[in-house]
Amino acid sequence: METIVADITNLKKAFGSNHVLKGIDLKIERGENLVVLGKSGSGKSVLIKCLVGLIEPDEGKVILFGKNVFELNDEDLNALRKKVGFLFQSAALYDSMSVRENLEFPLRGLKLKQKELDERVASTLKSVGLEDAIDQMPCGLSGGMRKRVGLARTLMLNPEIILYDEPTTGLDPTTSKEISRLILDVQKKYSAASIIITHDVECARITANRMMIIKDGTAYCEGTFEELETSKDEWVRSFFK
Amino acid sequence: MVIKKIVGPSERLYLSALKGFFEEVAQLTLFTLRFFKQALQPPYEFNELLKQSYLIGYKSLPLIAITGCIMGLVLTIQSRPTLAEFGAESWLPAMVAVSIIREIGPVITALIFAGKVGSGIGAELASMKVSEQIDAMEVSGINPFKYIVVTRVVSATFMLPVLVVMADAIALYGAYIGVNLKGEVSFHLFFLQVFEKLTFTDVFPAIIKTFFFGFAIALISCYKGYNSNKGTEGVGVAANSAVVYGSLAVFILDMAAVQISSLFS
């Protein structure tokens, strides 16, 4: 089995005159948690959106599960995306659907029986500790609960790679820690690779196997949390203060 | 270089506005083509189609009913003095019926529809875009265009004609009440006069054009919402422009429909 899940080479993206990514290289292995740190507007979210084909890069290659994302037709791209979980910054829950419907939504087209569907929804909600919220509407959920439901939704298809876009933004420190631990639990339980975009150092400390810091559109440095925390580069160390 | 010299700042402004207009028309055309491509390709979203038909059609019924009733009543009350002046009061039911069925019913209902449904679709889609719900669908491997746009446009295309028929019927009842405010005409006689005067060429083109009204309103609303990209400000802009351009499209289509139907009458 191939160990490299995603391989990004020389990724470049500009929005008008704003060159957000200036040639990023990134590889992630099966079961690994990679935390990407960087200042706001440094292109972290653009990076993972390019990975799933939501944003088309100007240059560079994105290989996901051995396939070039931008050379696939719609059908193949959709099939590939079923292996990817994406937790959006705002959780992106469908407002018009209940929690149950939100979780059932990615399974459309799989033609599962209702009983099987119910069991899968219940067990996934249990794994994020929200089994009681099954019939609630997203508007009735707190920020932390929304993130949990969003995570549960990404887990419904048993993804092989999960992309987290600022999973702890807007949450209080306690809930942030809970979400970070949940990310770690998910990694252990589902053996999925994860890319976690954040500027929350505590989240990085809890979840990271490896870290990458983006500066000026390039991968400025890479290493473990401890390595970067004790880096000789003052700019890198400033993230951890 | 020569062009730059002869084109002044004000001309450049007009040219840029003109360029913007043609770009918008081109984008809308591509959006329409994409709609037809996606609408014809399986799988079909029947459940969502039914849900949207319920939301777009059934949920609009009370508003359409109230406006329909008022429309018939007011038109009758306003027309009576003029007809009375010529001693043609007995023509009131027929005249009001023809006005309602041919023009006022479809157009007013479509405008109300653009206000209620069009703005709703525009705001909903823009808000889905802002809160990354559309991206979330795409990442789940589900075609958001088919699920969101196709279902809404198809529902609106088929629901508006139904609403117009209902609004016309209620408006005729309103007209019956209006006639009886200053006179006494039996229910039977009123509708006898109405149906005596109405012909196939009054009813058929009026119903057919409402399919186009519904299609245009929903398509424009979806286009504005789906392509909204100015954050929360964009939600308001999308809702507003959905109503404005949807209503404008109704008038343009109505004008075209009148020209076409007059060719056959």
Short mmCIF file of C-alpha atoms in Angstrom, two decimals:
data_model
loop_
_atom_site.label_atom_id
_atom_site.label_comp_id
_atom_site.label_asym_id
_atom_site.label_seq_id
_atom_site.Cartn_x
_atom_site.Cartn_y
_atom_site.Cartn_z
CA MET A 1 0.00 0.00 0.00
CA GLU A 2 1.38 3.41 -0.94
CA THR A 3 2.23 5.49 2.10
CA ILE A 4 2.09 8.93 0.46
CA VAL A 5 -1.51 10.13 0.46
CA ALA A 6 -1.05 13.63 -0.92
CA ASP A 7 1.85 15.11 -2.82
CA ILE A 8 1.91 18.79 -3.72
CA THR A 9 4.71 20.11 -5.92
CA ASN A 10 5.59 23.73 -6.66
CA LEU A 11 2.08 25.03 -6.00
CA LYS A 12 1.54 28.63 -7.05
CA LYS A 13 -1.61 30.71 -6.77
CA ALA A 14 -2.21 34.43 -7.16
CA PHE A 15 -5.41 36.44 -6.75
CA GLY A 16 -4.82 39.42 -9.01
CA SER A 17 -1.55 40.96 -7.94
CA ASN A 18 -1.60 39.15 -4.59
CA HIS A 19 0.69 36.12 -4.92
CA VAL A 20 -0.57 33.92 -2.10
CA LEU A 21 1.34 30.73 -2.78
CA LYS A 22 4.74 31.01 -4.42
CA GLY A 23 5.79 27.42 -4.91
CA ILE A 24 4.86 25.14 -2.03
CA ASP A 25 5.95 21.51 -1.82
CA LEU A 26 4.20 19.20 0.60
CA LYS A 27 3.90 15.46 1.16
CA ILE A 28 1.72 13.71 3.69
CA GLU A 29 1.81 10.08 4.68
CA ARG A 30 -1.00 7.75 5.69
CA GLY A 31 -1.99 8.19 9.34
CA GLU A 32 0.08 11.34 9.81
CA ASN A 33 -1.12 14.61 11.36
CA LEU A 34 0.51 17.58 9.64
CA VAL A 35 -0.13 20.98 11.16
CA VAL A 36 0.31 23.99 8.90
CA LEU A 37 0.95 27.20 10.79
CA GLY A 38 1.13 30.66 9.34
CA LYS A 39 -0.10 34.20 9.74
CA SER A 40 -3.58 35.18 8.56
CA GLY A 41 -3.66 35.58 4.79
CA SER A 42 -0.55 33.48 4.28
CA GLY A 43 -2.42 31.08 2.00
CA LYS A 44 -2.98 28.15 4.39
CA SER A 45 -6.65 27.70 3.48
CA VAL A 46 -5.89 28.20 -0.22
CA LEU A 47 -3.40 25.35 0.06
CA ILE A 48 -5.96 22.79 1.26
CA LYS A 49 -8.65 24.10 -1.07
CA CYS A 50 -6.24 23.46 -3.95
CA LEU A 51 -5.71 19.96 -2.62
CA VAL A 52 -9.39 19.04 -3.14
CA GLY A 53 -9.80 20.99 -6.35
CA LEU A 54 -11.94 23.78 -4.90
CA ILE A 55 -9.40 26.34 -6.11
CA GLU A 56 -7.39 25.79 -9.26
CA PRO A 57 -3.72 26.71 -8.85
CA ASP A 58 -1.87 28.78 -11.45
CA GLU A 59 1.03 26.36 -11.48
CA GLY A 60 2.11 23.15 -9.82
CA LYS A 61 0.92 19.61 -9.34
CA VAL A 62 -1.51 18.18 -6.80
CA ILE A 63 -1.41 14.40 -6.54
CA LEU A 64 -4.01 12.85 -4.27
CA PHE A 65 -4.04 9.06 -3.87
CA GLY A 66 -1.79 8.85 -6.93
CA LYS A 67 -4.08 10.92 -9.16
CA ASN A 68 -3.53 14.43 -10.46
CA VAL A 69 -6.56 16.31 -9.11
CA PHE A 70 -6.66 18.81 -11.97
CA GLU A 71 -6.52 16.23 -14.73
CA LEU A 72 -9.60 14.32 -13.55
CA ASN A 73 -13.06 14.66 -15.07
CA ASP A 74 -15.99 15.63 -12.81
CA GLU A 75 -17.04 12.06 -12.16
CA ASP A 76 -13.56 10.86 -11.16
CA LEU A 77 -12.96 13.98 -9.10
CA ASN A 78 -16.20 13.40 -7.18
CA ALA A 79 -15.18 9.77 -6.58
CA LEU A 80 -11.79 10.93 -5.31
CA ARG A 81 -13.39 13.51 -3.06
CA LYS A 82 -15.35 10.76 -1.31
CA LYS A 83 -12.02 9.70 0.23
CA VAL A 84 -11.44 13.21 1.58
CA GLY A 85 -12.99 14.82 4.64
CA PHE A 86 -13.00 18.59 4.92
CA LEU A 87 -13.87 20.43 8.10
CA PHE A 88 -14.52 24.03 7.16
CA GLN A 89 -13.70 26.97 9.39
CA SER A 90 -17.40 27.69 9.93
CA ALA A 91 -18.24 23.94 9.93
CA ALA A 92 -20.43 24.72 6.87
CA LEU A 93 -23.44 22.79 8.17
CA TYR A 94 -26.45 22.86 5.87
CA ASP A 95 -28.80 25.28 7.64
CA SER A 96 -31.99 23.83 6.19
CA MET A 97 -31.18 20.29 7.39
CA SER A 98 -31.18 18.73 10.85
CA VAL A 99 -28.01 17.22 12.29
CA ARG A 100 -29.18 13.77 11.15
CA GLU A 101 -29.81 15.01 7.59
CA ASN A 102 -26.46 16.80 7.55
CA LEU A 103 -24.72 13.54 8.39
CA GLU A 104 -26.77 11.50 5.94
CA PHE A 105 -26.12 13.94 3.12
CA PRO A 106 -22.62 12.75 2.05
CA LEU A 107 -23.96 9.19 1.84
CA ARG A 108 -26.51 10.06 -0.86
CA GLY A 109 -26.13 7.85 -3.83
CA LEU A 110 -24.64 4.96 -1.84
CA LYS A 111 -28.13 3.39 -1.64
CA LEU A 112 -27.79 2.28 1.97
CA LYS A 113 -30.81 0.94 3.84
CA GLN A 114 -32.36 3.32 6.36
CA LYS A 115 -31.41 1.04 9.26
CA GLU A 116 -27.77 0.99 8.19
CA LEU A 117 -27.87 4.74 7.67
CA ASP A 118 -29.33 5.30 11.16
CA GLU A 119 -26.67 3.09 12.74
CA ARG A 120 -23.87 4.90 10.94
CA VAL A 121 -25.21 8.33 11.91
CA ALA A 122 -25.66 7.28 15.54
CA SER A 123 -22.19 5.73 15.87
CA THR A 124 -20.46 8.70 14.20
CA LEU A 125 -22.32 11.17 16.39
CA LYS A 126 -21.35 9.10 19.41
CA SER A 127 -17.70 9.26 18.40
CA VAL A 128 -17.86 13.06 18.59
CA GLY A 129 -19.95 12.96 21.77
CA LEU A 130 -23.13 14.45 20.34
CA GLU A 131 -25.59 11.58 20.16
CA ASP A 132 -28.32 13.70 21.80
CA ALA A 133 -28.16 16.43 19.16
CA ILE A 134 -29.31 14.16 16.35
CA ASP A 135 -32.61 15.93 15.67
CA GLN A 136 -31.47 19.49 16.35
CA MET A 137 -31.12 22.12 13.66
CA PRO A 138 -27.68 23.75 13.14
CA CYS A 139 -29.00 27.14 14.30
CA GLY A 140 -29.59 25.65 17.76
CA LEU A 141 -26.01 24.43 18.18
CA SER A 142 -23.11 26.20 19.90
CA GLY A 143 -19.85 26.90 18.03
CA GLY A 144 -18.13 23.85 19.53
CA MET A 145 -21.11 21.61 18.77
CA ARG A 146 -21.20 22.84 15.18
CA LYS A 147 -17.53 21.93 14.77
CA ARG A 148 -18.20 18.48 16.22
CA VAL A 149 -21.14 17.91 13.89
CA GLY A 150 -19.02 19.18 10.99
CA LEU A 151 -16.33 16.70 11.97
CA ALA A 152 -18.90 13.92 12.27
CA ARG A 153 -20.12 14.74 8.78
CA THR A 154 -16.62 14.50 7.37
CA LEU A 155 -16.22 11.11 9.06
CA MET A 156 -19.39 9.64 7.54
CA LEU A 157 -17.54 8.47 4.43
CA ASN A 158 -14.59 7.04 6.40
CA PRO A 159 -12.13 9.41 4.70
CA GLU A 160 -8.51 8.51 4.21
CA ILE A 161 -7.39 12.10 4.58
CA ILE A 162 -9.07 14.84 6.61
CA LEU A 163 -8.42 18.52 6.02
CA TYR A 164 -9.13 20.83 8.94
CA ASP A 165 -9.44 24.52 8.18
CA GLU A 166 -8.91 26.42 11.45
CA PRO A 167 -10.76 23.84 13.59
CA THR A 168 -10.48 25.82 16.82
CA THR A 169 -11.05 29.37 15.57
CA GLY A 170 -13.74 31.21 17.49
CA LEU A 171 -13.90 28.68 20.31
CA ASP A 172 -13.08 29.18 23.98
CA PRO A 173 -9.83 27.56 25.22
CA THR A 174 -11.61 24.61 26.86
CA THR A 175 -13.66 23.77 23.78
CA SER A 176 -10.57 24.29 21.60
CA LYS A 177 -8.74 21.67 23.64
CA GLU A 178 -11.71 19.30 23.35
CA ILE A 179 -11.76 19.69 19.58
CA SER A 180 -7.99 19.22 19.37
CA ARG A 181 -8.20 16.01 21.41
CA LEU A 182 -11.07 14.88 19.22
CA ILE A 183 -8.86 15.37 16.14
CA LEU A 184 -6.26 13.17 17.78
CA ASP A 185 -8.88 10.52 18.65
CA VAL A 186 -10.14 10.56 15.08
CA GLN A 187 -6.60 10.03 13.80
CA LYS A 188 -6.18 7.01 16.06
CA LYS A 189 -9.62 5.56 15.41
CA TYR A 190 -9.81 6.06 11.64
CA SER A 191 -6.06 5.93 10.83
CA ALA A 192 -6.65 8.85 8.49
CA ALA A 193 -3.99 11.35 7.47
CA SER A 194 -4.80 14.92 8.48
CA ILE A 195 -3.72 18.37 7.44
CA ILE A 196 -4.63 20.85 10.15
CA ILE A 197 -4.54 24.51 9.23
CA THR A 198 -4.36 26.61 12.33
CA HIS A 199 -2.72 29.44 14.20
CA ASP A 200 -3.67 27.95 17.54
CA VAL A 201 -0.40 26.74 19.06
CA GLU A 202 -2.19 24.67 21.70
CA CYS A 203 -4.08 22.82 18.97
CA ALA A 204 -0.78 22.24 17.15
CA ARG A 205 0.87 20.97 20.35
CA ILE A 206 -1.91 18.42 20.89
CA THR A 207 -2.40 17.21 17.33
CA ALA A 208 0.85 17.56 15.36
CA ASN A 209 3.13 14.71 14.31
CA ARG A 210 4.85 17.14 11.99
CA MET A 211 4.53 20.87 11.42
CA MET A 212 5.09 23.24 8.56
CA ILE A 213 5.18 27.03 8.77
CA ILE A 214 4.20 29.09 5.75
CA LYS A 215 5.80 32.48 5.22
CA ASP A 216 5.51 34.70 2.14
CA GLY A 217 3.78 31.96 0.17
CA THR A 218 6.49 29.35 0.70
CA ALA A 219 7.13 26.54 3.17
CA TYR A 220 9.45 28.42 5.51
CA CYS A 221 10.35 25.53 7.77
CA GLU A 222 9.29 22.04 8.78
CA GLY A 223 9.79 19.83 11.80
CA THR A 224 8.19 18.46 14.94
CA PHE A 225 6.48 20.76 17.43
CA GLU A 226 9.46 20.59 19.78
CA GLU A 227 11.95 21.31 16.99
CA LEU A 228 10.11 24.39 15.84
CA GLU A 229 9.38 25.61 19.35
CA THR A 230 13.10 25.63 20.09
CA SER A 231 14.13 26.87 16.65
CA LYS A 232 17.01 29.29 16.37
CA ASP A 233 14.92 31.46 14.09
CA GLU A 234 13.26 34.12 16.20
CA TRP A 235 10.37 34.57 13.74
CA VAL A 236 9.54 30.86 14.06
CA ARG A 237 9.78 30.99 17.84
CA SER A 238 7.46 34.00 17.91
CA PHE A 239 4.57 31.68 16.95
CA PHE A 240 4.97 29.76 20.17
CA LYS A 241 5.07 32.70 22.56
CA MET B 1 -2.41 54.14 -28.30
CA VAL B 2 -4.59 56.12 -30.72
CA ILE B 3 -7.73 54.76 -29.04
CA LYS B 4 -6.40 55.79 -25.62
CA LYS B 5 -5.92 59.33 -26.86
CA ILE B 6 -9.41 59.79 -28.31
CA VAL B 7 -11.28 58.05 -25.48
CA GLY B 8 -11.75 60.36 -22.51
CA PRO B 9 -12.48 59.40 -18.87
CA SER B 10 -16.27 59.56 -19.25
CA GLU B 11 -16.19 57.44 -22.41
CA ARG B 12 -13.94 54.96 -20.63
CA LEU B 13 -16.55 54.75 -17.87
CA TYR B 14 -19.30 53.99 -20.42
CA LEU B 15 -17.07 51.44 -22.15
CA SER B 16 -16.30 49.72 -18.87
CA ALA B 17 -20.03 49.64 -17.98
CA LEU B 18 -20.79 48.21 -21.41
CA LYS B 19 -18.05 45.62 -21.02
CA GLY B 20 -19.47 44.71 -17.60
CA PHE B 21 -22.94 44.33 -19.09
CA PHE B 22 -21.78 42.01 -21.87
CA GLU B 23 -19.67 40.01 -19.43
CA GLU B 24 -22.72 39.56 -17.21
CA VAL B 25 -24.85 38.48 -20.19
CA ALA B 26 -22.15 35.99 -21.24
CA GLN B 27 -21.89 34.59 -17.72
CA LEU B 28 -25.67 34.24 -17.47
CA THR B 29 -25.74 32.48 -20.85
CA LEU B 30 -23.08 30.01 -19.69
CA PHE B 31 -25.02 29.50 -16.47
CA THR B 32 -28.18 28.76 -18.49
CA LEU B 33 -26.35 26.28 -20.72
CA ARG B 34 -24.90 24.62 -17.65
CA PHE B 35 -28.42 24.38 -16.22
CA PHE B 36 -29.74 22.53 -19.29
CA LYS B 37 -26.73 20.21 -19.34
CA GLN B 38 -27.09 19.33 -15.66
CA ALA B 39 -30.89 19.12 -15.79
CA LEU B 40 -30.82 16.51 -18.53
CA GLN B 41 -28.02 14.39 -17.08
CA PRO B 42 -28.91 11.71 -14.51
CA PRO B 43 -29.02 11.25 -11.54
CA TYR B 44 -32.13 13.35 -10.91
CA GLU B 45 -32.81 14.90 -7.53
CA PHE B 46 -36.53 14.04 -7.26
CA ASN B 47 -36.80 14.34 -3.49
CA GLU B 48 -35.22 17.79 -3.45
CA LEU B 49 -37.40 18.76 -6.42
CA LEU B 50 -40.53 17.84 -4.46
CA LYS B 51 -39.26 19.68 -1.39
CA GLN B 52 -38.53 22.81 -3.41
CA SER B 53 -41.91 22.59 -5.16
CA TYR B 54 -43.54 22.52 -1.74
CA LEU B 55 -41.48 25.46 -0.49
CA ILE B 56 -41.74 27.51 -3.67
CA GLY B 57 -45.30 26.65 -4.62
CA TYR B 58 -47.35 25.73 -1.58
CA LYS B 59 -45.66 28.19 0.77
CA SER B 60 -46.31 31.06 -1.66
CA LEU B 61 -50.01 30.27 -1.91
CA PRO B 62 -51.33 32.48 0.95
CA LEU B 63 -49.53 35.58 -0.37
CA ILE B 64 -50.61 34.89 -3.95
CA ALA B 65 -54.20 34.27 -2.79
CA ILE B 66 -54.41 37.54 -0.88
CA THR B 67 -52.91 39.60 -3.72
CA GLY B 68 -55.11 37.79 -6.24
CA CYS B 69 -58.26 38.60 -4.30
CA ILE B 70 -57.29 42.26 -3.85
CA MET B 71 -56.28 42.47 -7.51
CA GLY B 72 -59.75 41.34 -8.70
CA LEU B 73 -61.58 43.48 -6.20
CA VAL B 74 -59.65 46.68 -6.88
CA LEU B 75 -59.72 46.26 -10.64
CA THR B 76 -63.51 45.87 -10.56
CA ILE B 77 -64.05 48.83 -8.27
CA GLN B 78 -61.75 51.04 -10.36
CA SER B 79 -63.23 49.99 -13.71
CA ARG B 80 -66.86 50.36 -12.76
CA PRO B 81 -67.14 54.23 -12.94
CA THR B 82 -65.61 54.36 -16.43
CA LEU B 83 -67.87 51.63 -17.75
CA ALA B 84 -70.87 53.20 -16.02
CA GLU B 85 -70.15 56.46 -17.83
CA PHE B 86 -70.70 54.67 -21.14
CA GLY B 87 -73.62 52.66 -19.83
CA ALA B 88 -71.61 49.47 -20.20
CA GLU B 89 -71.70 48.26 -16.62
CA SER B 90 -72.92 44.87 -17.72
CA TRP B 91 -69.57 44.41 -19.46
CA LEU B 92 -67.75 44.61 -16.15
CA PRO B 93 -67.35 40.84 -15.45
CA ALA B 94 -66.13 40.10 -18.97
CA MET B 95 -63.75 43.05 -19.11
CA VAL B 96 -62.24 42.35 -15.71
CA ALA B 97 -61.89 38.64 -16.53
CA VAL B 98 -60.05 39.30 -19.78
CA SER B 99 -57.73 41.79 -18.07
CA ILE B 100 -56.97 39.41 -15.23
CA ILE B 101 -56.48 36.27 -17.29
CA ARG B 102 -54.49 37.81 -20.12
CA GLU B 103 -52.24 40.24 -18.37
CA ILE B 104 -52.73 41.36 -14.81
CA GLY B 105 -52.93 37.91 -13.21
CA PRO B 106 -49.74 36.48 -14.76
CA VAL B 107 -47.68 39.66 -14.46
CA ILE B 108 -48.67 40.67 -10.93
CA THR B 109 -48.32 37.09 -9.68
CA ALA B 110 -44.90 36.81 -11.34
CA LEU B 111 -43.79 40.07 -9.72
CA ILE B 112 -44.97 38.93 -6.29
CA PHE B 113 -43.22 35.61 -6.98
CA ALA B 114 -40.00 37.43 -7.92
CA GLY B 115 -40.23 39.39 -4.67
CA LYS B 116 -40.88 36.41 -2.43
CA VAL B 117 -39.23 33.42 -4.11
CA GLY B 118 -36.56 35.24 -6.14
CA SER B 119 -35.19 37.17 -3.20
CA GLY B 120 -35.36 34.05 -1.05
CA ILE B 121 -33.38 31.98 -3.54
CA GLY B 122 -30.84 34.75 -4.12
CA ALA B 123 -30.25 35.29 -0.40
CA GLU B 124 -30.22 31.58 0.45
CA LEU B 125 -27.68 30.66 -2.21
CA ALA B 126 -25.48 33.65 -1.45
CA SER B 127 -25.55 32.78 2.23
CA MET B 128 -24.71 29.14 1.39
CA LYS B 129 -21.80 30.42 -0.65
CA VAL B 130 -20.55 32.73 2.12
CA SER B 131 -20.80 30.01 4.78
CA GLU B 132 -18.98 27.54 2.49
CA GLN B 133 -21.99 25.18 2.33
CA ILE B 134 -21.68 24.96 -1.45
CA ASP B 135 -17.98 24.11 -1.12
CA ALA B 136 -18.88 21.51 1.51
CA MET B 137 -21.27 19.84 -0.93
CA GLU B 138 -18.64 19.85 -3.64
CA VAL B 139 -16.06 18.32 -1.33
CA SER B 140 -18.55 15.59 -0.37
CA GLY B 141 -18.57 14.57 -4.03
CA ILE B 142 -22.09 15.91 -4.58
CA ASN B 143 -22.80 18.18 -7.51
CA PRO B 144 -24.10 21.37 -5.84
CA PHE B 145 -25.29 22.87 -9.10
CA LYS B 146 -27.59 19.94 -9.77
CA TYR B 147 -28.79 19.74 -6.18
CA ILE B 148 -29.32 23.45 -5.55
CA VAL B 149 -29.81 25.24 -8.86
CA VAL B 150 -31.51 22.68 -11.08
CA THR B 151 -34.11 21.71 -8.48
CA ARG B 152 -35.03 25.32 -7.69
CA VAL B 153 -35.26 26.42 -11.31
CA VAL B 154 -37.36 23.40 -12.36
CA SER B 155 -39.66 23.81 -9.34
CA ALA B 156 -40.18 27.51 -9.98
CA THR B 157 -40.81 26.90 -13.69
CA PHE B 158 -43.67 24.52 -12.92
CA MET B 159 -45.00 26.13 -9.75
CA LEU B 160 -45.52 29.66 -11.06
CA PRO B 161 -48.11 28.58 -13.68
CA VAL B 162 -50.01 26.71 -10.96
CA LEU B 163 -49.90 29.77 -8.73
CA VAL B 164 -51.05 31.99 -11.60
CA VAL B 165 -54.07 29.75 -12.30
CA MET B 166 -54.96 29.91 -8.61
CA ALA B 167 -54.38 33.66 -8.43
CA ASP B 168 -56.59 34.14 -11.52
CA ALA B 169 -59.37 32.05 -9.99
CA ILE B 170 -59.20 33.92 -6.68
CA ALA B 171 -59.01 37.27 -8.52
CA LEU B 172 -62.23 36.38 -10.35
CA TYR B 173 -63.88 35.69 -7.00
CA GLY B 174 -62.56 39.04 -5.84
CA ALA B 175 -64.07 40.62 -8.94
CA TYR B 176 -67.39 38.93 -8.17
CA ILE B 177 -67.34 40.50 -4.70
CA GLY B 178 -66.40 43.85 -6.29
CA VAL B 179 -69.31 43.67 -8.75
CA ASN B 180 -71.71 42.94 -5.92
CA LEU B 181 -70.56 45.84 -3.79
CA LYS B 182 -72.68 48.25 -5.86
CA GLY B 183 -75.10 45.97 -7.57
CA GLU B 184 -76.50 42.51 -7.55
CA VAL B 185 -75.18 39.92 -9.92
CA SER B 186 -75.64 36.26 -9.15
CA PHE B 187 -72.63 33.99 -8.91
CA HIS B 188 -73.92 31.95 -11.84
CA LEU B 189 -74.54 34.98 -14.06
CA PHE B 190 -71.16 36.51 -13.22
CA PHE B 191 -69.19 33.44 -14.22
CA LEU B 192 -71.44 32.85 -17.23
CA GLN B 193 -70.46 36.30 -18.50
CA VAL B 194 -66.82 35.66 -17.67
CA PHE B 195 -66.54 32.35 -19.52
CA GLU B 196 -68.66 33.56 -22.42
CA LYS B 197 -66.08 36.19 -23.19
CA LEU B 198 -62.91 34.23 -22.47
CA THR B 199 -61.44 32.30 -25.38
CA PHE B 200 -58.65 29.81 -25.82
CA THR B 201 -56.37 32.57 -27.15
CA ASP B 202 -56.89 34.51 -23.91
CA VAL B 203 -56.02 31.64 -21.61
CA PHE B 204 -53.41 29.53 -23.41
CA PRO B 205 -50.70 32.13 -24.21
CA ALA B 206 -51.17 33.67 -20.76
CA ILE B 207 -50.44 30.35 -19.08
CA ILE B 208 -47.56 29.44 -21.40
CA LYS B 209 -45.69 32.67 -20.72
CA THR B 210 -45.78 32.03 -16.98
CA PHE B 211 -43.51 28.99 -17.44
CA PHE B 212 -40.94 31.37 -18.92
CA PHE B 213 -41.52 33.89 -16.13
CA GLY B 214 -40.89 31.22 -13.48
CA PHE B 215 -37.83 29.93 -15.29
CA ALA B 216 -36.31 33.40 -15.72
CA ILE B 217 -36.98 34.49 -12.12
CA ALA B 218 -35.45 31.36 -10.61
CA LEU B 219 -32.53 31.21 -13.03
CA ILE B 220 -31.57 34.84 -12.42
CA SER B 221 -31.97 34.43 -8.66
CA CYS B 222 -29.84 31.29 -8.64
CA TYR B 223 -27.24 32.96 -10.84
CA LYS B 224 -27.01 35.97 -8.54
CA GLY B 225 -26.84 33.85 -5.39
CA TYR B 226 -24.51 31.18 -6.73
CA ASN B 227 -22.03 33.75 -8.00
CA SER B 228 -22.17 36.04 -5.01
CA ASN B 229 -18.68 36.74 -3.68
CA LYS B 230 -18.66 39.77 -1.44
CA GLY B 231 -19.12 38.12 1.94
CA THR B 232 -22.20 38.99 3.96
CA GLU B 233 -22.68 42.18 1.95
CA GLY B 234 -23.08 39.94 -1.09
CA VAL B 235 -26.12 38.25 0.45
CA GLY B 236 -28.07 41.50 0.44
CA VAL B 237 -26.81 42.40 -3.01
CA ALA B 238 -27.78 38.97 -4.38
CA ALA B 239 -31.29 39.15 -2.89
CA ASN B 240 -31.78 42.67 -4.18
CA SER B 241 -30.51 42.04 -7.69
CA ALA B 242 -32.47 38.78 -7.90
CA VAL B 243 -35.70 40.76 -7.41
CA VAL B 244 -34.71 43.69 -9.63
CA TYR B 245 -33.47 41.64 -12.59
CA GLY B 246 -36.14 38.97 -12.10
CA SER B 247 -38.89 41.61 -12.29
CA LEU B 248 -37.23 43.23 -15.28
CA ALA B 249 -37.08 39.86 -17.02
CA VAL B 250 -40.81 39.39 -16.38
CA PHE B 251 -41.62 42.65 -18.20
CA ILE B 252 -39.26 41.89 -21.09
CA LEU B 253 -40.66 38.38 -21.52
CA ASP B 254 -44.20 39.71 -21.25
CA MET B 255 -43.53 42.20 -24.01
CA ALA B 256 -42.10 39.43 -26.19
CA ALA B 257 -45.03 37.14 -25.37
CA VAL B 258 -47.55 39.83 -26.36
CA GLN B 259 -45.77 40.33 -29.69
CA ILE B 260 -45.62 36.62 -30.40
CA SER B 261 -49.22 35.89 -29.39
CA SER B 262 -50.47 38.82 -31.47
CA LEU B 263 -48.84 37.17 -34.50
CA PHE B 264 -51.05 34.11 -34.05
CA SER B 265 -54.29 35.82 -33.05
#
